[in-house]
XYZ file of C-alpha atoms in Angstrom:
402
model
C 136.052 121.136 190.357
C 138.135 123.248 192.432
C 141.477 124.410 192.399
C 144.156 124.138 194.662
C 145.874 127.250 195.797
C 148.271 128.654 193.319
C 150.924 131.746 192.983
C 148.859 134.675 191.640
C 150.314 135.438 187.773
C 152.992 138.334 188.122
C 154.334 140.503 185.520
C 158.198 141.158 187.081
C 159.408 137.449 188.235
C 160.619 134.323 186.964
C 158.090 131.902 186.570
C 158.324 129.446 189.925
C 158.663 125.714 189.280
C 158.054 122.603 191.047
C 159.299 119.585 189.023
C 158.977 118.117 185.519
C 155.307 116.797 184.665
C 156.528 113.186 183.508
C 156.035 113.210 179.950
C 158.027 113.931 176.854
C 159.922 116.926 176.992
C 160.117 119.166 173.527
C 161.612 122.680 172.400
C 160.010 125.314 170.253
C 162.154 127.886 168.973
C 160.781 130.832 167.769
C 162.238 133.239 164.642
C 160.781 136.313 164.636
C 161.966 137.070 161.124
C 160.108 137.445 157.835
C 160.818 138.963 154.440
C 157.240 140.432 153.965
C 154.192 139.992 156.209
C 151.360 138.025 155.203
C 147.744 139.864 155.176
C 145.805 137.541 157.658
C 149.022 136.466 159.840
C 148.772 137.963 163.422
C 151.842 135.604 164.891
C 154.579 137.901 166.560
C 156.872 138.683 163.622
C 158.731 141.435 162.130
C 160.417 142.861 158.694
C 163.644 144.341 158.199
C 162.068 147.286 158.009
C 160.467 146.961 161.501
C 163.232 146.440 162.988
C 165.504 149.047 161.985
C 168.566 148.474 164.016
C 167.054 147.162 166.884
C 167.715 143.646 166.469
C 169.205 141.519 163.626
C 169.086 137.603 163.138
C 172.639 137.744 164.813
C 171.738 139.209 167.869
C 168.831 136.985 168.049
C 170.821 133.919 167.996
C 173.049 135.002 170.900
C 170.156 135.819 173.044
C 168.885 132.167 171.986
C 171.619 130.919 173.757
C 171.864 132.792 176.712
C 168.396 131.796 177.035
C 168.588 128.026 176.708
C 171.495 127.984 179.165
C 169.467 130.333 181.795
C 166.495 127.737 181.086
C 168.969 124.441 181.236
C 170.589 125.637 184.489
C 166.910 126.515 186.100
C 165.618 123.393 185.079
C 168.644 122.079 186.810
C 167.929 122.706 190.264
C 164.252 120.519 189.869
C 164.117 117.980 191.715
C 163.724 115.704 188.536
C 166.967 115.401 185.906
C 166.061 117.267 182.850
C 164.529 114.673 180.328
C 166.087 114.286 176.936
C 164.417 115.932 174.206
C 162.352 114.080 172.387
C 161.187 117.047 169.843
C 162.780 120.486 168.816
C 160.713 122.568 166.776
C 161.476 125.416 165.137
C 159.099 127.967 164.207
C 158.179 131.714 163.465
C 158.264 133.801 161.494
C 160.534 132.335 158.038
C 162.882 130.166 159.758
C 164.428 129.491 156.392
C 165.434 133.130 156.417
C 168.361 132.226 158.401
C 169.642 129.515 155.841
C 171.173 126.228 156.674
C 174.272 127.412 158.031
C 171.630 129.147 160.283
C 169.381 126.925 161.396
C 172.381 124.272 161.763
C 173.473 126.916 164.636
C 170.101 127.017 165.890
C 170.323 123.366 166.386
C 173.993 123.111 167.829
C 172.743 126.242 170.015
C 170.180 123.544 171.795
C 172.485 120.785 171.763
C 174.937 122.737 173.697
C 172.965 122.769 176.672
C 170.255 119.980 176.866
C 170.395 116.165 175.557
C 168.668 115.229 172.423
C 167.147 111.813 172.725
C 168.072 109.091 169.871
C 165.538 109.096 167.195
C 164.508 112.966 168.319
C 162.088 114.508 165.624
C 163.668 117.213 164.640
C 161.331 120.092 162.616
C 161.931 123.324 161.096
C 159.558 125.299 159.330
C 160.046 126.875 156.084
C 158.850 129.639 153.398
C 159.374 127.771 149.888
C 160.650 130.741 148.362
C 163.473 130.976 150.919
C 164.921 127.623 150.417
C 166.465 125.851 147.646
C 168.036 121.755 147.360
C 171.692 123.046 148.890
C 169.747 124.431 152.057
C 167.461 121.140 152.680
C 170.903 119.211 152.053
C 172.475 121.610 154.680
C 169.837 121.329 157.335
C 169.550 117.320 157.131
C 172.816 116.928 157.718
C 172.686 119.294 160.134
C 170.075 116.706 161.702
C 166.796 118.200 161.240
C 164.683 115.395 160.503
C 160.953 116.867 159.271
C 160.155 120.000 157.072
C 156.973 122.090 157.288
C 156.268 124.179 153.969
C 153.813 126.730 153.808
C 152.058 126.263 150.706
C 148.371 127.832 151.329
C 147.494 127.582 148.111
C 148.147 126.656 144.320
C 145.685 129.266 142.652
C 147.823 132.389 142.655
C 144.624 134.417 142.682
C 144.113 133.185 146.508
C 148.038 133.812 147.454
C 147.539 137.115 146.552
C 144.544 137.485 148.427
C 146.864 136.161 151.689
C 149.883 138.319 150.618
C 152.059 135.139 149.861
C 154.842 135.981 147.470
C 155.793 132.157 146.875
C 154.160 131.411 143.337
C 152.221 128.272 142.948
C 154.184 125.626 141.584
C 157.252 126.470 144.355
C 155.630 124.601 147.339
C 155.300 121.345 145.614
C 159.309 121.930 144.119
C 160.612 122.166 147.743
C 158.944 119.546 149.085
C 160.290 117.276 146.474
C 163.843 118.961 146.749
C 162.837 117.903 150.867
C 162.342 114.394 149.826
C 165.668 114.248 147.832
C 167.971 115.342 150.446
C 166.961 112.480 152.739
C 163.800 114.277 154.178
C 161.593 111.205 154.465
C 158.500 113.053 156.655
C 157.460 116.571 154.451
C 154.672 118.520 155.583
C 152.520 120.931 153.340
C 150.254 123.431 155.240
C 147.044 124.501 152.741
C 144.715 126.977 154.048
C 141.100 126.829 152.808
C 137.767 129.359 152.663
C 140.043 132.481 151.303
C 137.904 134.641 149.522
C 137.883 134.333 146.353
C 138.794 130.537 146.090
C 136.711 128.146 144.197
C 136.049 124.550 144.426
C 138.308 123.863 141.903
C 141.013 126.043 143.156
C 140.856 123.560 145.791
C 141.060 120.995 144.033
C 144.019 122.481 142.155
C 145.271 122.267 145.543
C 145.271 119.191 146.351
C 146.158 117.391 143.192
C 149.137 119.825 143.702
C 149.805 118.624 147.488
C 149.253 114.919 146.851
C 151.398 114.913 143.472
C 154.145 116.245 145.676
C 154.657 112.757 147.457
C 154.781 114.283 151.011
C 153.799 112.018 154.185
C 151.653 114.382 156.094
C 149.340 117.253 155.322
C 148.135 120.089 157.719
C 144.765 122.347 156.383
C 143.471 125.534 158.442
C 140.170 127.312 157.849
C 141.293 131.357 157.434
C 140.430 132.600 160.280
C 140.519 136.791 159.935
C 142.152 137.845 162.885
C 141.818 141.343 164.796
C 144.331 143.817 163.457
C 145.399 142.124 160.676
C 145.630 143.869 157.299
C 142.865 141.503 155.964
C 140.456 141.987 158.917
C 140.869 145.480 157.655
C 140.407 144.548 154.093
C 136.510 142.616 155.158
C 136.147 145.220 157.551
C 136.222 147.710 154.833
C 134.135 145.792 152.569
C 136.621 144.719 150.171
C 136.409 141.210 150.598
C 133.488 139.077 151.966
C 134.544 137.350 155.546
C 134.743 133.439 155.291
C 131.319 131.486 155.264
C 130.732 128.827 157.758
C 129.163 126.401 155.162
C 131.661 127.088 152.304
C 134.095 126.269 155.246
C 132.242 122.655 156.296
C 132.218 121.626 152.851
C 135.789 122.855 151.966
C 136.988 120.666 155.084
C 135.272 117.487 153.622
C 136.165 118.210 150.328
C 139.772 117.821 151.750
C 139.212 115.070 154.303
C 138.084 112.650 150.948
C 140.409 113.365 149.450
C 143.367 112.354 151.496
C 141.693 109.346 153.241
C 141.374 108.607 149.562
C 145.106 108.835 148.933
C 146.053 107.009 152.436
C 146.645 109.593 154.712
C 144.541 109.169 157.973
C 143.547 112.548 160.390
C 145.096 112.360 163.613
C 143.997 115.374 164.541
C 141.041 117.624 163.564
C 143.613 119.876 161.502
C 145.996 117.612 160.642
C 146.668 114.190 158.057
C 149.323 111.311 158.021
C 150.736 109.093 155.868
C 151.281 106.294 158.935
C 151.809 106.821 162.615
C 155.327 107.838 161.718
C 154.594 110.731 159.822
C 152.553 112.117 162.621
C 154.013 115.743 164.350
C 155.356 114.240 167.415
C 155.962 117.908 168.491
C 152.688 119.133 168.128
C 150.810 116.095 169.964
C 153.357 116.904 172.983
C 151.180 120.198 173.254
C 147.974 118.418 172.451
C 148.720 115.866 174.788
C 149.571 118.047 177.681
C 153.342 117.287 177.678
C 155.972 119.951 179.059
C 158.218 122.148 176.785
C 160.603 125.339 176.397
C 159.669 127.560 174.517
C 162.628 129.758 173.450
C 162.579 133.142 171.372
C 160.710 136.565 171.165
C 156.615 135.509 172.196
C 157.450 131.878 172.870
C 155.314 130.011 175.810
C 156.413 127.168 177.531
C 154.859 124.723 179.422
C 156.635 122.642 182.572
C 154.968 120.789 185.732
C 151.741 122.776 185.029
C 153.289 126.129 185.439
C 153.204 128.579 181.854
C 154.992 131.399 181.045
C 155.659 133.581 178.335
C 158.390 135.581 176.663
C 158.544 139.239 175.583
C 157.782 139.990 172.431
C 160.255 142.386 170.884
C 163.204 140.790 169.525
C 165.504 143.726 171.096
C 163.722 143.557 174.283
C 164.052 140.231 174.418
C 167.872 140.200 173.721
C 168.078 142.941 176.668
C 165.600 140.779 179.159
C 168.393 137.823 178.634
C 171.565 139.791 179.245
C 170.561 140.591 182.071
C 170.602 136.785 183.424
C 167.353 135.712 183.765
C 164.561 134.096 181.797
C 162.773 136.752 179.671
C 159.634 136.210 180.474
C 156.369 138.623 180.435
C 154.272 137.099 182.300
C 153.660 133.439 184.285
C 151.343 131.396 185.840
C 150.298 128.005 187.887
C 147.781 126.061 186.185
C 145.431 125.014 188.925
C 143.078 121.888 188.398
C 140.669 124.345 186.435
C 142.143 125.458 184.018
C 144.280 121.877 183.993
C 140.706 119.669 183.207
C 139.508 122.569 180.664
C 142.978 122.212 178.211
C 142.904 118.592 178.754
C 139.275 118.362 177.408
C 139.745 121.395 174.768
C 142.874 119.513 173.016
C 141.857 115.408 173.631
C 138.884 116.049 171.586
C 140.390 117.177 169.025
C 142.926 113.848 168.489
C 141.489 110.558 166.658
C 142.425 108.533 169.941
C 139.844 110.844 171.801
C 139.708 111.535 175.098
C 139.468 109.017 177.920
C 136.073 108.704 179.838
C 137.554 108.481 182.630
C 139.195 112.176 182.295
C 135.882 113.209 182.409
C 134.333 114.683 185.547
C 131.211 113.027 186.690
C 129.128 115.910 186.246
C 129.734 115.450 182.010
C 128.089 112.288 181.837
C 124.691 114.085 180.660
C 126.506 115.792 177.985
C 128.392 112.641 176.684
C 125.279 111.263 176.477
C 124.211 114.337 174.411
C 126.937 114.037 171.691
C 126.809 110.798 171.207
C 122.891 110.610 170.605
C 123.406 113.590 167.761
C 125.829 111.582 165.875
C 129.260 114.541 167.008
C 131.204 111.199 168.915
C 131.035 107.918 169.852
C 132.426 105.854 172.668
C 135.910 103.805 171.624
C 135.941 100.171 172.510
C 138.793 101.101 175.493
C 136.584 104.208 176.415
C 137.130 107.106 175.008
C 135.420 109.733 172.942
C 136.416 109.600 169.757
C 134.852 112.435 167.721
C 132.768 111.366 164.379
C 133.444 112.747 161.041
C 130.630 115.418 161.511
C 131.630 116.376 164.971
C 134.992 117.323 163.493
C 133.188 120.396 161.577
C 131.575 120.739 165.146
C 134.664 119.984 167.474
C 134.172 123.475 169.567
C 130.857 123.049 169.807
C 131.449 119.831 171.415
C 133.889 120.540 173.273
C 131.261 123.140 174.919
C 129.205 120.843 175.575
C 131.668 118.690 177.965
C 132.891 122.387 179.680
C 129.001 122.469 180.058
């Protein structure tokens, strides 16, 4: 396929948009902040001691808001009226490091400047060891609606392998604390294949996770990312680096046993209870929808045109009182780089990708897939990934780019 002309990427200017793309508009906030950093976590985040005096959670907040009304008065001037929002998300980082009263300003900071939709989903996520039943109380009435907990693990052996300073038993406490302040869709996030970790550690796991009553369940393979402090730990020979196989049969292992318990995969990554406990936020990304992305690092995504924010939480502050966006970096996704996301994330949801997306030319290696047993075709034409071309999903996805 080719693509259309497009402005080159630039480093110095505001990113240059054409119109909304149509479909459900979210917002991501990101919060750089975290109390220690995790061994295998590469996201852009920073500890107090970092920091110094360059930035504080204060000073990030303010810059928040100059940002979403810079962003709310660009988006004015598009042809299209600014949709409601149908998600907010906010990330990081510890968002729970701020505390309710906190992330209740967070929230009124995005209200003040764009139109929540009714019935918005409304996430935040959180540390367990930085929360507590008064803060879940203050947030939901605040009206955050979801809560993601970072859990990893319930063998304290493997959380101190990842540098988690929760201990075991805390993940499955919040979420329940979650569930009595009015929470009714919880999220636990495990992470499987640390070294170290047994089958029954696992296990451990997800008796743990299931006991905990929550309606949706997110698992990650570690992946050991450049420049981390575990990538220096394997590097080093310390610890071995995560086995493909142990990997494949860790992912099963967990697949069986929440289909087992009701809760269906929606994504390769990612289990829920019913379709209303599904991450409305997240399938806005893997569906291709548009979104700001507000904070230190965050992208955003509108009409086909990306762009993405400095990283330094003081730069950042100083990039937004000056009056513009603070973006790095931007570009103008031509119908490339359009057809390669749409066939890198569709394959990765249960309602597949449609046929018809498909460009002519992958016919052959539909064919292919389907023969080996990695998809199959949908009765409404799609492909729909099988339960062994989940462990295989980038390999199949490979395959299509051809």
């Amino acid at each position: 396929m080719s693509s259309p002309a497009a402005p080159a990427c630039t480093d110095t200017s505001a990113p240059v948009l054409n119109d909304f793309g149509g479909g459900p508009f979210g917002i991501y906030v990101h919060v750089p902040f975290c109390a220690t950093r995790c061994g295998y976590c590469d996201f852009n985040t920073y500890t107090a001691g970092e920091l110094g005096t360059s930035a504080s959670p204060q000073s990030w907040l303010d810059a928040l808001r100059g940002e979403l009304a810079t962003a709310a008065r660009k988006f004015a001037a598009l042809p299209s009226t600014t949709p409601e929002v149908a998600t907010v998300f906010v990330g990081g980082g510890t968002p729970s490091l701020l505390g309710g009263d906190g992330l209740a300003a967070v929230l009124d900071a995005v209200r003040a400047e764009f139109t929540l939709a009714a019935g918005a989903e409304v996430t935040t996520e959180s540390n367990p060891e930085s929360t507590s039943p008064e803060f879940f109380e203050r947030i939901r009435a605040a009206g955050f609606t979801r809560v993601s907990l970072g859990m990893q693990s319930a063998a304290q052996h493997v959380l101190r392998v990842l540098d988690r300073t929760h201990t075991p038993g805390r993940a499955v406490a919040a979420a329940r604390e979650a569930r009595a302040a009015g929470f009714d869709h919880v999220n636990l996030d495990l992470i499987y294949g640390t070294p170290g970790e047994r089958d029954a550690d696992l296990d451990a796991s997800l008796d743990a996770v299931l006991g905990a009553g929550v309606d949706h369940v997110s698992a990650y393979s570690l992946i050991v990312e450049d420049g981390t402090a575990l990538a220096r730990r394997v590097r080093r020979g310390e610890l071995p680096a995560p086995d493909d196989d142990v990997l494949a049969a860790r992912y099963e292992r967990i697949d069986a046993r929440l289909r087992a318990a009701g809760l269906g995969w929606y994504e390769v990554s990612n289990w829920a209870a019913d379709e209303a406990a599904v991450c409305r936020h997240n399938l806005g990304y893997w569906d291709g929808g548009d979104w700001l992305g507000a904070g230190p690092g965050a992208h955003s995504h509108v009409g086909g045109v990306r762009w993405w924010n400095v990283k330094h939480p003081a730069r950042y502050a100083d990039r937004v009182g000056a009056g513009g966006l603070p973006a790095a970096g931007w570009e103008a996704l031509g119908a490339d780089e359009r057809y390669l996301e749409r066939v890198m994330l569709a394959v990765r949801l249960r309602s597949g990708l449609p046929l018809a997306d498909l460009a002519p030319s992958a016919t052959p290696a539909v064919d292919r897939v389907v023969t080996d047993g990695l998809a199959v075709r949908s009765e409404d034409d799609r492909l729909v990934l099988t339960d062994c071309g989940r462990l295989l999903a980038d390999g199949v996805v490979r395959e299509l780019l051809g």
